[in-house]
Short mmCIF file of C-alpha atoms in Angstrom, two decimals:
data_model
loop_
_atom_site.label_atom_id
_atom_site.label_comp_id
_atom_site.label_asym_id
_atom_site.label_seq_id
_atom_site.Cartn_x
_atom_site.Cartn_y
_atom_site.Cartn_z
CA UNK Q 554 0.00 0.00 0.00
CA UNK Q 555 1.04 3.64 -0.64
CA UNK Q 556 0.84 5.77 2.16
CA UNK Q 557 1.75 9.74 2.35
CA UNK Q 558 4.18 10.99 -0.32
CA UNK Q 559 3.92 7.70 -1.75
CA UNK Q 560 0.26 8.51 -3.57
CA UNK Q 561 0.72 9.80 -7.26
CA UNK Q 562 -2.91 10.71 -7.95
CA UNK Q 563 -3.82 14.19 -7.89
CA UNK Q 564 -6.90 14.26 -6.29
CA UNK Q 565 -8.60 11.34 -3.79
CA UNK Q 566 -11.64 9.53 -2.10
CA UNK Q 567 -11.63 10.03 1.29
CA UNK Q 568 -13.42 7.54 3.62
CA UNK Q 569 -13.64 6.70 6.90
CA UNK Q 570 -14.94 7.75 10.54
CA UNK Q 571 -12.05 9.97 11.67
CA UNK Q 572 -12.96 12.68 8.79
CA UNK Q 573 -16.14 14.99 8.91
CA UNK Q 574 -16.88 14.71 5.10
CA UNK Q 575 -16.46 12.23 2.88
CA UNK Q 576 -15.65 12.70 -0.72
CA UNK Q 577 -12.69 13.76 -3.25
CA UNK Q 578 -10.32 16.24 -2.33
CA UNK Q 579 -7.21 17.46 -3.97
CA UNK Q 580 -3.93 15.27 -2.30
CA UNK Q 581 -2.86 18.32 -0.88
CA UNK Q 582 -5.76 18.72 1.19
CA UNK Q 583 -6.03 15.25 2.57
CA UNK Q 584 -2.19 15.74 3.46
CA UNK Q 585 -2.97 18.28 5.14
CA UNK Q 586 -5.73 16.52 6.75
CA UNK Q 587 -3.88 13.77 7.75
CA UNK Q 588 -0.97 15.88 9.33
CA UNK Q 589 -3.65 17.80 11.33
CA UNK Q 590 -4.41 14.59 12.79
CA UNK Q 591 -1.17 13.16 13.61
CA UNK Q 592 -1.68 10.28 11.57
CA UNK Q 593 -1.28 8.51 7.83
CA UNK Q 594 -2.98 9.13 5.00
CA UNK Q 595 -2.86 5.61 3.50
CA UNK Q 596 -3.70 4.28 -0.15
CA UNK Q 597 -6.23 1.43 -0.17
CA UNK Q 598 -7.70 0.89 -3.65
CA UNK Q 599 -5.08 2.21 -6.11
CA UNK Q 600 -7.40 0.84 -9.10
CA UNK Q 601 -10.33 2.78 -8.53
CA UNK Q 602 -10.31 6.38 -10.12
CA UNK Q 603 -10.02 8.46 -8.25
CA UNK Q 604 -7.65 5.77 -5.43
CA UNK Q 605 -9.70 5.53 -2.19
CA UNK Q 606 -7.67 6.56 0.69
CA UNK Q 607 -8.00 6.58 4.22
CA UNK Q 608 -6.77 7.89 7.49
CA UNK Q 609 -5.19 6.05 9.93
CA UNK Q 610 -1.94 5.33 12.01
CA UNK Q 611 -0.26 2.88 9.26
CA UNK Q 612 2.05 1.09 12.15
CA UNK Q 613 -0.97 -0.03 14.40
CA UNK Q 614 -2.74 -0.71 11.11
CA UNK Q 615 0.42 -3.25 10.33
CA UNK Q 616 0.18 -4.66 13.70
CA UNK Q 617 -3.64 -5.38 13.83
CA UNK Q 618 -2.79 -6.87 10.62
CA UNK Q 619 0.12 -9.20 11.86
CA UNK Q 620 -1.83 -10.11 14.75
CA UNK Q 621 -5.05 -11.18 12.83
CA UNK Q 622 -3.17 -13.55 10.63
CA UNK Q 623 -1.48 -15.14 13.58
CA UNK Q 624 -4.65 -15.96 15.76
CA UNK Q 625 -6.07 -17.35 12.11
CA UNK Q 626 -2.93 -19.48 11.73
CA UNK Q 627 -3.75 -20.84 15.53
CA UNK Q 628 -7.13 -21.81 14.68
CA UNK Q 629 -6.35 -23.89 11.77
CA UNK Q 630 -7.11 -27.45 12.69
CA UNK Q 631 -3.57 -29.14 12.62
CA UNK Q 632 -3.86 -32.86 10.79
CA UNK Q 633 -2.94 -36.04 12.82
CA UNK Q 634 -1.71 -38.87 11.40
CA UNK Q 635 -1.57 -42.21 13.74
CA UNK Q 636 -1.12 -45.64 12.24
CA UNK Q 637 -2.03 -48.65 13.56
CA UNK Q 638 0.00 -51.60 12.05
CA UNK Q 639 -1.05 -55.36 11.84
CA UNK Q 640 0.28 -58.49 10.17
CA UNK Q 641 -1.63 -60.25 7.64
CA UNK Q 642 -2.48 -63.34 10.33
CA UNK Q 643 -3.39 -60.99 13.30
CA UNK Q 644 -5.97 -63.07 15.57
CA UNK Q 645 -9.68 -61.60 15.97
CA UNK Q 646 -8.52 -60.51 19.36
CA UNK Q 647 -6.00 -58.22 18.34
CA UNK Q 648 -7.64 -57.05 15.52
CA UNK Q 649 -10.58 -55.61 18.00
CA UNK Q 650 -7.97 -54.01 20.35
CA UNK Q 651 -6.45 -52.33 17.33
CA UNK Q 652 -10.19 -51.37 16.32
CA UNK Q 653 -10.77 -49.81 19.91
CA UNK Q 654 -7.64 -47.87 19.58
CA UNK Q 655 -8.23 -46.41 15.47
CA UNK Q 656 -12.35 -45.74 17.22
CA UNK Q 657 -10.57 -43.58 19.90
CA UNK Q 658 -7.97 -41.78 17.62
CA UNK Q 659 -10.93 -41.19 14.88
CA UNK Q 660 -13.21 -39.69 17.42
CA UNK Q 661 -9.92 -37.21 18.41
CA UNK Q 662 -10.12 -36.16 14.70
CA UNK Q 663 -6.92 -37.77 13.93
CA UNK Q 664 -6.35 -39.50 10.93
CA UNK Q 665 -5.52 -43.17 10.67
CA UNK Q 666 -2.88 -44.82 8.82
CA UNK Q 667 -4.00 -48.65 8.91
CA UNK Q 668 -1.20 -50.93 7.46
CA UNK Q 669 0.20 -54.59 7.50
CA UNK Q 670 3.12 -55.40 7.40
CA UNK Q 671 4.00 -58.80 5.16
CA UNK Q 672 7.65 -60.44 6.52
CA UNK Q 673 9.47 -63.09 4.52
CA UNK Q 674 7.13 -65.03 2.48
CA UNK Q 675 3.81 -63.95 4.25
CA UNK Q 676 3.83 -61.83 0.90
CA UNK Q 677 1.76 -64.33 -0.52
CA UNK Q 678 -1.63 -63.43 1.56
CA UNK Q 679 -1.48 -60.43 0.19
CA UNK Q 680 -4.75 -60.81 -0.57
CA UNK Q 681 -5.82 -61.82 3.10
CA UNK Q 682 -3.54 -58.92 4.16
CA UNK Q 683 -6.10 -56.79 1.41
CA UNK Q 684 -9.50 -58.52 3.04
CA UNK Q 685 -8.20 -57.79 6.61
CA UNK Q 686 -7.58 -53.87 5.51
CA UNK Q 687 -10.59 -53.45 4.13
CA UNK Q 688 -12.90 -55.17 7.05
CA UNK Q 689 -10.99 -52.66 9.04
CA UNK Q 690 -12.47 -49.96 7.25
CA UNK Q 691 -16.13 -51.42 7.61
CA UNK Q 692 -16.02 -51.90 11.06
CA UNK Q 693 -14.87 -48.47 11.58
CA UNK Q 694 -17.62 -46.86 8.86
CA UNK Q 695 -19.48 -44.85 11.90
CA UNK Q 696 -16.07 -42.80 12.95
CA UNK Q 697 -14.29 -42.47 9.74
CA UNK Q 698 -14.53 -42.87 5.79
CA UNK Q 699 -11.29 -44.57 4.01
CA UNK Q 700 -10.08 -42.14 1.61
CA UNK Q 701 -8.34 -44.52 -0.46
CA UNK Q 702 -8.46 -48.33 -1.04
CA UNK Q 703 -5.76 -50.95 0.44
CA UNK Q 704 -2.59 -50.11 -1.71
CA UNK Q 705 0.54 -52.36 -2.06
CA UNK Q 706 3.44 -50.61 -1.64
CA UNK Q 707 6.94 -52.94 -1.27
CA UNK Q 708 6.46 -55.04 1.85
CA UNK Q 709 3.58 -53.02 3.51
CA UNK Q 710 -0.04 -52.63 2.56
CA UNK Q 711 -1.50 -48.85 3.34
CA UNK Q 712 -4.83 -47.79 3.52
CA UNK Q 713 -5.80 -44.53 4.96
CA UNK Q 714 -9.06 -43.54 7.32
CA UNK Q 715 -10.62 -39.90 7.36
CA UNK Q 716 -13.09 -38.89 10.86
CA UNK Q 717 -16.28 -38.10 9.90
CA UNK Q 718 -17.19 -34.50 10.38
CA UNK Q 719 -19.54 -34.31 13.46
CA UNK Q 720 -22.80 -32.06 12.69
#
């Protein structure tokens, strides 16, 4: 933004509540203006003719600014990912303690990373590893929504698990 000698235009909108009249005035004026009350006359739509200028104290204007983008940069949601590995011959036991723990980390709004991991020759039931992966995902259907299906990637089969937005 231009702000005080900076503007080129010879005459300008004025707006704002620290001014008794809106309109345009020559750039002299709303110097003068602006000096009268200690603060900055500052540029903000160069585009429109004649620019649209306002005045304010640029600095505090800055910092407002700076401080608005931080708070939005704390609210945005930060994305968990925790994964939850099994082998392709995990008992039904085992498999429902791993369910318990992706129904807890779903309803936390974390992602899940489910994968199994095939060892020496267990490569094989890759297709049992694929069956097991995608039960998983059914049995988990009410917390979370797999964004992708069971994908074979070296040694280890992936599939990912979404929380469902609560309404």
């Amino acid at each position: 933004m231009n702000i005080n000698d900076e503007i080129t235009a010879a005459q300008v909108r004025l707006v704002g509540d620290n001014i008794p009249e809106q309109g345009i005035y020559p750039i002299s004026k709303a110097m003068s203006m602006a000096d009268e009350l200690g603060l900055d006359l500052v540029e903000i739509s160069a585009k429109a003719d004649p620019p649209v200028c306002r005045i304010l104290d640029y600095q505090k204007y800055l910092y407002q600014q700076r401080k608005k983008a931080k708070e939005m940069k704390q609210n945005a949601s930060k994305i968990v990912i925790k994964e939850i590995r099994f082998g392709p011959n995990t008992d039904e036991h085992d498999f429902q303690f791993k369910l318990k723990h992706a129904q807890e980390f779903l309803s936390e709004g974390s992602k899940v990373k489910a994968s199994i991991f095939f060892r020496g020759r267990s490569i094989m039931f890759a297709d049992q590893g694929e069956k097991q992966l995608l039960r998983f995902a059914v049995e988990l259907e009410e917390y979370g929504r797999a964004e992708n299906m069971p994908k074979l990637e070296g040694k280890r089969m992936t599939m990912m698990i979404a929380p469902v937005k609560k309404k």
